[in-house]
CSV table of C-alpha atoms in Angstrom, one decimal:
chain,number,residue,atom,x,y,z
A,1,MET,CA,-27.7,62.4,-44.7
A,2,ALA,CA,-24.2,62.4,-45.9
A,3,TRP,CA,-22.6,63.7,-42.6
A,4,LEU,CA,-24.0,61.0,-40.5
A,5,ARG,CA,-22.5,58.4,-43.2
A,6,TYR,CA,-19.3,60.3,-42.6
A,7,ARG,CA,-19.6,60.2,-38.9
A,8,GLU,CA,-20.5,56.3,-39.1
A,9,ILE,CA,-17.2,55.9,-40.9
A,10,GLY,CA,-15.0,57.9,-38.7
A,11,LEU,CA,-16.5,55.9,-35.7
A,12,LEU,CA,-16.0,52.8,-37.6
A,13,ALA,CA,-12.4,53.6,-38.0
A,14,VAL,CA,-11.9,54.5,-34.6
A,15,LEU,CA,-13.0,51.2,-33.7
A,16,LEU,CA,-11.0,49.6,-35.9
A,17,LEU,CA,-8.0,51.2,-34.7
A,18,PHE,CA,-8.8,50.0,-31.1
A,19,HIS,CA,-9.2,46.7,-32.2
A,20,VAL,CA,-5.7,46.9,-34.0
A,21,SER,CA,-4.0,48.4,-30.9
A,22,CYS,CA,-5.8,45.5,-28.7
A,23,GLU,CA,-4.4,43.0,-30.9
A,24,SER,CA,-1.0,44.3,-31.9
A,25,GLN,CA,2.1,44.5,-29.5
A,26,LEU,CA,5.0,47.0,-30.2
A,27,GLU,CA,8.4,46.5,-28.6
A,28,TYR,CA,9.2,49.2,-26.3
A,29,ASP,CA,11.7,48.9,-24.0
A,30,ILE,CA,13.5,51.8,-22.3
A,31,SER,CA,14.8,50.0,-19.0
A,32,SER,CA,18.1,51.0,-19.8
A,33,ARG,CA,17.7,54.7,-20.2
A,34,GLU,CA,19.9,56.6,-17.5
A,35,PRO,CA,18.0,58.7,-15.1
A,36,LEU,CA,17.4,62.7,-16.3
A,37,PRO,CA,17.4,65.3,-13.6
A,38,VAL,CA,14.3,67.4,-14.2
A,39,LEU,CA,13.7,71.3,-12.9
A,40,ASN,CA,10.5,73.2,-12.8
A,41,ALA,CA,9.9,76.7,-11.5
A,42,LEU,CA,7.5,79.3,-12.8
A,43,TRP,CA,8.5,82.8,-10.8
A,44,ASN,CA,6.5,85.8,-10.1
A,45,ALA,CA,8.8,88.7,-10.5
A,46,GLU,CA,6.7,90.5,-8.1
A,47,ASN,CA,7.6,88.2,-5.2
A,48,SER,CA,10.7,88.1,-3.3
A,49,GLU,CA,10.1,84.3,-2.6
A,50,HIS,CA,10.5,81.5,-5.2
A,51,LYS,CA,10.2,77.8,-5.6
A,52,VAL,CA,12.3,75.6,-7.4
A,53,TYR,CA,11.1,71.5,-7.6
A,54,LEU,CA,13.6,69.0,-8.4
A,55,CYS,CA,13.1,65.4,-9.1
A,56,THR,CA,14.5,62.6,-11.6
A,57,SER,CA,12.8,61.2,-14.3
A,58,ASN,CA,13.5,57.5,-14.4
A,59,ALA,CA,12.8,54.9,-17.3
A,60,TYR,CA,9.2,54.1,-16.3
A,61,HIS,CA,8.6,56.7,-13.3
A,62,VAL,CA,9.6,59.8,-11.6
A,63,SER,CA,11.3,60.1,-8.0
A,64,ALA,CA,12.2,62.7,-5.7
A,65,GLY,CA,16.2,61.7,-6.1
A,66,ASN,CA,18.4,60.4,-3.4
A,67,ASP,CA,20.9,63.4,-3.5
A,68,THR,CA,20.6,66.8,-2.1
A,69,ALA,CA,21.2,69.7,-4.6
A,70,THR,CA,23.1,72.9,-4.4
A,71,VAL,CA,20.8,75.6,-5.8
A,72,SER,CA,22.1,78.7,-6.8
A,73,CYS,CA,19.8,81.9,-8.3
A,74,PHE,CA,22.2,84.7,-10.4
A,75,ILE,CA,20.7,87.9,-11.3
A,76,ASN,CA,22.3,89.8,-14.5
A,77,GLY,CA,25.4,87.5,-13.6
A,78,THR,CA,25.6,88.1,-9.9
A,79,LEU,CA,24.9,85.5,-7.3
A,80,VAL,CA,22.1,86.6,-5.1
A,81,TYR,CA,21.2,83.5,-3.3
A,82,ARG,CA,22.4,79.9,-2.5
A,83,THR,CA,20.5,77.3,-0.9
A,84,TYR,CA,20.7,73.4,-0.1
A,85,GLN,CA,17.6,72.9,1.9
A,86,TYR,CA,14.7,71.3,0.9
A,87,GLU,CA,11.3,70.1,1.5
A,88,LEU,CA,10.0,66.8,0.2
A,89,LEU,CA,6.6,67.1,-1.3
A,90,ARG,CA,3.8,64.9,-3.0
A,91,THR,CA,1.4,65.5,-5.7
A,92,GLN,CA,-2.2,64.9,-4.3
A,93,VAL,CA,-3.2,63.2,-8.0
A,94,SER,CA,-0.3,61.6,-9.2
A,95,HIS,CA,1.4,61.1,-5.9
A,96,ILE,CA,5.0,61.9,-7.5
A,97,ASP,CA,7.8,62.9,-4.9
A,98,PHE,CA,9.8,65.8,-5.7
A,99,GLN,CA,12.2,68.5,-3.5
A,100,GLU,CA,11.4,72.0,-3.3
A,101,TYR,CA,14.0,74.7,-3.1
A,102,THR,CA,13.3,78.1,-2.0
A,103,ILE,CA,15.0,81.2,-3.2
A,104,ARG,CA,14.9,84.8,-1.9
A,105,ALA,CA,15.5,87.3,-4.7
A,106,ARG,CA,14.5,90.5,-6.1
A,107,MET,CA,14.3,91.3,-9.7
A,108,LYS,CA,12.6,93.5,-12.4
A,109,ALA,CA,11.7,93.7,-16.0
A,110,GLY,CA,14.7,93.3,-18.1
A,111,ASP,CA,16.6,91.3,-15.8
A,112,HIS,CA,18.7,88.2,-17.0
A,113,VAL,CA,17.8,84.9,-14.0
A,114,LYS,CA,19.6,82.1,-14.3
A,115,ILE,CA,19.3,79.2,-11.7
A,116,VAL,CA,22.1,76.5,-11.2
A,117,ALA,CA,21.5,73.3,-9.2
A,118,HIS,CA,24.3,71.3,-8.6
A,119,LEU,CA,24.2,67.5,-8.3
A,120,PRO,CA,26.7,65.0,-7.4
A,121,ASP,CA,26.9,63.7,-10.9
A,122,ALA,CA,24.8,66.4,-12.6
A,123,GLU,CA,24.4,70.3,-13.3
A,124,ILE,CA,21.2,71.7,-14.3
A,125,ILE,CA,20.7,75.2,-15.6
A,126,GLY,CA,17.5,77.0,-16.4
A,127,GLU,CA,17.3,80.7,-17.6
A,128,SER,CA,15.0,83.2,-18.4
A,129,VAL,CA,14.6,87.1,-19.0
A,130,VAL,CA,11.8,89.2,-16.8
A,131,PRO,CA,9.3,90.6,-19.2
A,132,PRO,CA,8.3,94.2,-19.0
A,133,PRO,CA,4.9,94.2,-16.9
A,134,PRO,CA,1.5,94.7,-18.3
A,135,SER,CA,0.1,97.9,-18.7
A,136,VAL,CA,-3.8,97.3,-17.3
A,137,GLN,CA,-6.9,99.7,-16.1
A,138,ILE,CA,-9.5,98.4,-14.1
A,139,ASP,CA,-13.1,99.4,-15.1
A,140,THR,CA,-16.3,98.5,-12.7
A,141,THR,CA,-20.0,98.9,-13.7
A,142,SER,CA,-22.9,97.3,-11.5
A,143,VAL,CA,-26.7,97.5,-10.7
A,144,ALA,CA,-28.7,97.3,-7.8
A,145,ASP,CA,-29.8,93.2,-7.0
A,146,ASP,CA,-31.8,93.8,-4.0
A,147,PHE,CA,-34.1,91.0,-3.1
A,148,TYR,CA,-35.7,88.6,-0.6
A,149,TYR,CA,-34.3,85.0,0.6
A,150,ASN,CA,-36.8,82.4,1.4
A,151,SER,CA,-36.0,83.1,4.7
A,152,PRO,CA,-36.7,85.8,7.1
A,153,HIS,CA,-34.0,88.3,6.1
A,154,VAL,CA,-33.5,91.4,3.8
A,155,VAL,CA,-30.5,92.2,1.8
A,156,GLU,CA,-29.4,95.6,1.0
A,157,ASN,CA,-27.0,96.9,-1.0
A,158,ARG,CA,-26.1,93.7,-3.0
A,159,ARG,CA,-25.0,94.4,-6.7
A,160,ASP,CA,-24.0,92.7,-9.8
A,161,TYR,CA,-21.0,94.0,-11.5
A,162,THR,CA,-19.1,93.8,-14.7
A,163,ILE,CA,-15.4,94.1,-13.7
A,164,SER,CA,-13.2,94.8,-16.7
A,165,MET,CA,-9.4,94.9,-17.4
A,166,ILE,CA,-8.2,96.9,-20.2
A,167,ILE,CA,-4.9,95.5,-21.5
A,168,LYS,CA,-2.8,98.2,-23.4
A,169,ASP,CA,-0.4,96.4,-25.4
A,170,VAL,CA,3.0,97.0,-25.9
A,171,VAL,CA,3.6,99.0,-29.4
A,172,GLY,CA,6.0,97.5,-31.6
A,173,GLU,CA,7.1,93.9,-30.5
A,174,PRO,CA,4.7,90.8,-30.1
A,175,SER,CA,3.4,90.2,-26.4
A,176,TYR,CA,2.0,87.0,-24.7
A,177,TYR,CA,-0.2,87.2,-21.7
A,178,ARG,CA,-2.0,84.9,-19.3
A,179,VAL,CA,-5.2,86.1,-17.2
A,180,PHE,CA,-5.7,84.2,-13.9
A,181,SER,CA,-9.2,83.5,-12.7
A,182,PRO,CA,-10.4,86.2,-10.1
A,183,THR,CA,-10.6,85.0,-6.8
A,184,LEU,CA,-13.1,86.6,-3.9
A,185,HIS,CA,-12.6,87.0,-0.3
A,186,SER,CA,-15.5,87.6,1.8
A,187,GLU,CA,-16.0,88.5,5.6
A,188,ALA,CA,-19.2,88.6,7.7
A,189,HIS,CA,-19.1,90.9,10.7
A,190,GLN,CA,-21.8,92.2,13.6
A,191,THR,CA,-23.0,95.8,12.6
A,192,GLU,CA,-23.0,96.7,16.5
A,193,ASP,CA,-19.5,96.2,16.9
A,194,ASP,CA,-17.8,95.0,13.8
A,195,LEU,CA,-17.1,91.7,15.4
A,196,LEU,CA,-15.7,89.2,12.7
A,197,LEU,CA,-18.4,86.2,12.6
A,198,LYS,CA,-17.0,84.4,9.7
A,199,GLN,CA,-14.7,84.6,6.5
A,200,LYS,CA,-14.5,82.5,3.3
A,201,ASP,CA,-12.2,82.8,0.0
A,202,TRP,CA,-13.3,81.7,-3.3
A,203,LEU,CA,-10.4,80.7,-5.4
A,204,TRP,CA,-12.2,80.8,-8.8
A,205,VAL,CA,-14.5,83.5,-10.2
A,206,PRO,CA,-15.7,82.0,-13.8
A,207,ILE,CA,-14.0,83.5,-17.1
A,208,ASP,CA,-15.5,83.7,-20.1
A,209,GLU,CA,-14.2,80.7,-22.0
A,210,LYS,CA,-16.0,82.0,-25.3
A,211,ASP,CA,-14.1,85.4,-25.3
A,212,PRO,CA,-12.5,85.4,-28.9
A,213,ILE,CA,-9.0,86.3,-27.1
A,214,PHE,CA,-8.6,82.6,-26.3
A,215,LYS,CA,-8.6,81.6,-29.6
A,216,ASN,CA,-4.9,80.1,-29.1
A,217,VAL,CA,-6.8,76.5,-29.2
A,218,THR,CA,-3.9,73.6,-29.6
A,219,VAL,CA,-6.2,71.0,-29.6
A,220,GLN,CA,-9.2,71.1,-32.8
A,221,PHE,CA,-11.7,68.4,-32.1
A,222,PRO,CA,-13.4,67.1,-35.4
A,223,PHE,CA,-16.9,68.6,-35.7
A,224,GLU,CA,-18.8,65.2,-35.0
A,225,VAL,CA,-16.4,64.4,-31.7
A,226,LEU,CA,-18.0,67.9,-30.3
A,227,LEU,CA,-21.5,66.9,-30.9
A,228,GLU,CA,-21.1,63.9,-29.5
A,229,PHE,CA,-19.1,65.7,-26.3
A,230,PRO,CA,-19.9,69.2,-26.0
A,231,PHE,CA,-18.2,69.7,-22.8
A,232,LEU,CA,-14.9,69.5,-24.7
A,233,SER,CA,-15.2,72.9,-26.4
A,234,GLY,CA,-14.3,74.1,-22.8
A,235,THR,CA,-11.0,72.5,-22.3
A,236,THR,CA,-8.9,73.8,-25.0
A,237,ASN,CA,-6.9,76.8,-23.1
A,238,SER,CA,-7.2,75.9,-19.6
A,239,THR,CA,-4.2,78.0,-18.6
A,240,HIS,CA,-5.8,81.3,-20.4
A,241,VAL,CA,-2.9,82.3,-22.4
A,242,PHE,CA,-3.3,84.5,-25.4
A,243,SER,CA,-1.0,86.6,-27.7
A,244,ASP,CA,-2.0,90.0,-29.2
A,245,ASP,CA,-2.8,89.0,-32.4
A,246,LEU,CA,-6.2,90.6,-31.9
A,247,PHE,CA,-5.3,94.2,-30.7
A,248,ALA,CA,-1.6,94.5,-31.7
A,249,ASP,CA,-0.4,98.1,-30.6
A,250,GLN,CA,-3.9,98.7,-29.4
A,251,SER,CA,-5.9,97.6,-26.2
A,252,TYR,CA,-8.3,95.0,-25.1
A,253,ARG,CA,-11.0,94.9,-22.8
A,254,LEU,CA,-11.2,91.5,-20.6
A,255,SER,CA,-14.7,91.6,-18.7
A,256,PHE,CA,-15.8,89.4,-15.7
A,257,ARG,CA,-19.3,89.1,-14.5
A,258,LEU,CA,-20.1,88.3,-10.8
A,259,ARG,CA,-23.1,88.7,-8.6
A,260,GLN,CA,-22.7,89.3,-5.0
A,261,ARG,CA,-25.6,87.0,-4.2
A,262,ASP,CA,-23.5,83.9,-5.5
A,263,TYR,CA,-20.9,84.7,-2.5
A,264,ASP,CA,-23.1,85.0,0.3
A,265,LEU,CA,-22.0,83.7,3.6
A,266,TYR,CA,-25.9,83.3,4.9
A,267,ILE,CA,-25.6,85.9,7.5
A,268,GLY,CA,-28.4,87.2,9.8
A,269,HIS,CA,-30.2,90.3,11.7
A,270,LYS,CA,-27.6,93.2,12.1
A,271,GLU,CA,-25.0,91.7,10.3
A,272,TYR,CA,-22.9,93.0,7.1
A,273,ALA,CA,-20.9,91.1,4.5
A,274,ASP,CA,-17.4,92.6,3.1
A,275,MET,CA,-16.4,91.4,-0.1
A,276,ARG,CA,-13.0,91.8,-2.2
A,277,VAL,CA,-11.9,90.9,-5.6
A,278,ARG,CA,-8.7,90.0,-6.6
A,279,LEU,CA,-7.6,90.5,-10.2
A,280,ARG,CA,-4.5,89.1,-11.7
A,281,LEU,CA,-3.1,89.3,-15.4
A,282,ALA,CA,0.7,88.2,-16.4
A,283,SER,CA,2.9,88.8,-19.2
A,284,LEU,CA,5.0,86.0,-20.4
A,285,THR,CA,8.0,85.4,-22.5
A,286,HIS,CA,7.4,83.8,-25.7
A,287,GLY,CA,9.1,80.7,-24.3
A,288,GLU,CA,6.3,80.2,-21.5
A,289,PHE,CA,3.6,81.2,-23.9
A,290,THR,CA,4.6,77.8,-26.1
A,291,TYR,CA,4.8,75.8,-23.1
A,292,LEU,CA,1.6,76.6,-21.6
A,293,LEU,CA,0.3,76.2,-25.0
A,294,ALA,CA,1.6,72.5,-25.1
A,295,ALA,CA,-0.1,72.1,-21.2
A,296,ASN,CA,-3.2,72.9,-22.8
A,297,ALA,CA,-2.7,70.4,-25.6
A,298,SER,CA,-1.4,67.8,-22.7
A,299,MET,CA,-4.6,68.4,-20.4
A,300,SER,CA,-7.0,68.4,-23.5
A,301,SER,CA,-5.8,65.5,-25.8
A,302,PHE,CA,-6.7,62.6,-23.1
A,303,ALA,CA,-10.6,63.1,-24.7
A,304,ASP,CA,-9.5,62.6,-28.5
A,305,PRO,CA,-8.9,58.9,-29.5
A,306,LEU,CA,-6.8,59.9,-32.3
A,307,ALA,CA,-4.5,62.9,-30.9
A,308,GLU,CA,-0.9,62.6,-31.0
A,309,PRO,CA,1.3,62.6,-28.0
A,310,VAL,CA,2.3,65.8,-26.8
A,311,VAL,CA,5.8,66.7,-26.1
A,312,LEU,CA,6.4,69.7,-23.7
A,313,PRO,CA,9.2,72.0,-24.9
A,314,TYR,CA,12.0,72.4,-22.4
A,315,ASN,CA,14.7,75.0,-21.6
A,316,VAL,CA,16.4,73.5,-19.4
A,317,LYS,CA,20.3,72.6,-19.9
A,318,GLY,CA,21.8,69.3,-18.6
A,319,GLY,CA,18.2,67.7,-18.0
A,320,LEU,CA,14.4,68.1,-18.5
A,321,GLY,CA,12.0,70.8,-17.5
A,322,PHE,CA,11.0,74.4,-17.9
A,323,PHE,CA,12.2,77.8,-15.7
A,324,GLY,CA,10.2,80.9,-16.6
A,325,VAL,CA,9.7,84.4,-15.1
A,326,GLU,CA,6.4,86.0,-15.1
A,327,ASN,CA,5.7,89.8,-14.5
A,328,ILE,CA,1.9,90.3,-13.0
A,329,PHE,CA,-0.3,93.0,-12.5
A,330,GLU,CA,-2.5,92.6,-9.4
A,331,GLN,CA,-5.2,94.7,-7.9
A,332,GLU,CA,-7.9,94.2,-5.5
A,333,ILE,CA,-11.3,95.9,-5.6
A,334,ASP,CA,-13.8,96.0,-2.7
A,335,LEU,CA,-17.3,95.7,-3.8
A,336,LYS,CA,-20.1,97.2,-2.1
A,337,ARG,CA,-20.9,96.3,1.7
A,338,CYS,CA,-24.2,94.1,2.2
A,339,TYR,CA,-26.4,94.8,5.2
A,340,TYR,CA,-28.4,92.3,6.5
A,341,PHE,CA,-32.0,92.8,8.6
A,342,SER,CA,-34.6,90.9,9.8
A,343,ARG,CA,-37.7,91.3,7.4
A,344,ASP,CA,-40.1,91.4,10.4
A,345,SER,CA,-38.0,94.3,11.9
A,346,LEU,CA,-38.5,96.6,8.6
A,347,LEU,CA,-42.3,95.7,8.3
A,348,ASN,CA,-43.0,96.5,12.1
A,349,PRO,CA,-40.1,98.8,13.0
């Protein structure tokens, strides 16, 4: 078929490109480049404690730098906090060292926030305006899901939930959002005296990646590539950012589904489990929205042999990096308490 011939031609072109790239050597020497300071910080306006990360971008590697900075935070032109104390940390995957400074500050929608990091031979400045908080309504529905384990226990009150976040858009202006994967906390207690037996946190409850709201795709893989590597279709919006293009001046229902049986602690006779879900949705500035879209592209392009290099946008003066402030809606929902009994105790009361 024609499409097979096109795919074969495309694959031959890729192989030829790899062959040429292996045989050719490009002269590329940036060893004389001066080191550049890097500042990165993404803040939540609802918090009172915030982190600022500093490092140095050298010609071929990133280091924490040898100099201590004095980091100041200004809100609407007024100095609210200053510190020179930091912790030296290292990323787990890439093993990059950096300095972490803690800033304590309160802010609200509309505030102009500025970070200034003073180094012996440089000054780095990041600025952002706090966006308005998102307007969100939570709606829940559930159905019973009581069933027997392949064990001697019976569970009462366990349910399958659909939890909806109804986003009400700001009228008359473009809006940008980011939804975080819900988290779930579960605790097991004794029924008789409420003694806590064990607890566990699930830091990621699945999101429907096929929801049309996540249409802000930064890397469009060719159809033939997706046929060969279908897992790539779920990697294009890993930060789960979206705009109000589909529901401008209206509202949008973003739903999550979870089953309590998927978050079981496998407890026993005369015990119960309490579960609590945490939902979060952030409103973003347009600058942070484009920054996270570029991050999506960077994380996705590794699998596309023909992808062009991804350049992350930056808004830091005097160096590299990005500073942004999110305004986050957050709510916790208690799910139905689940009771556990011995099957024998119910059959032979």
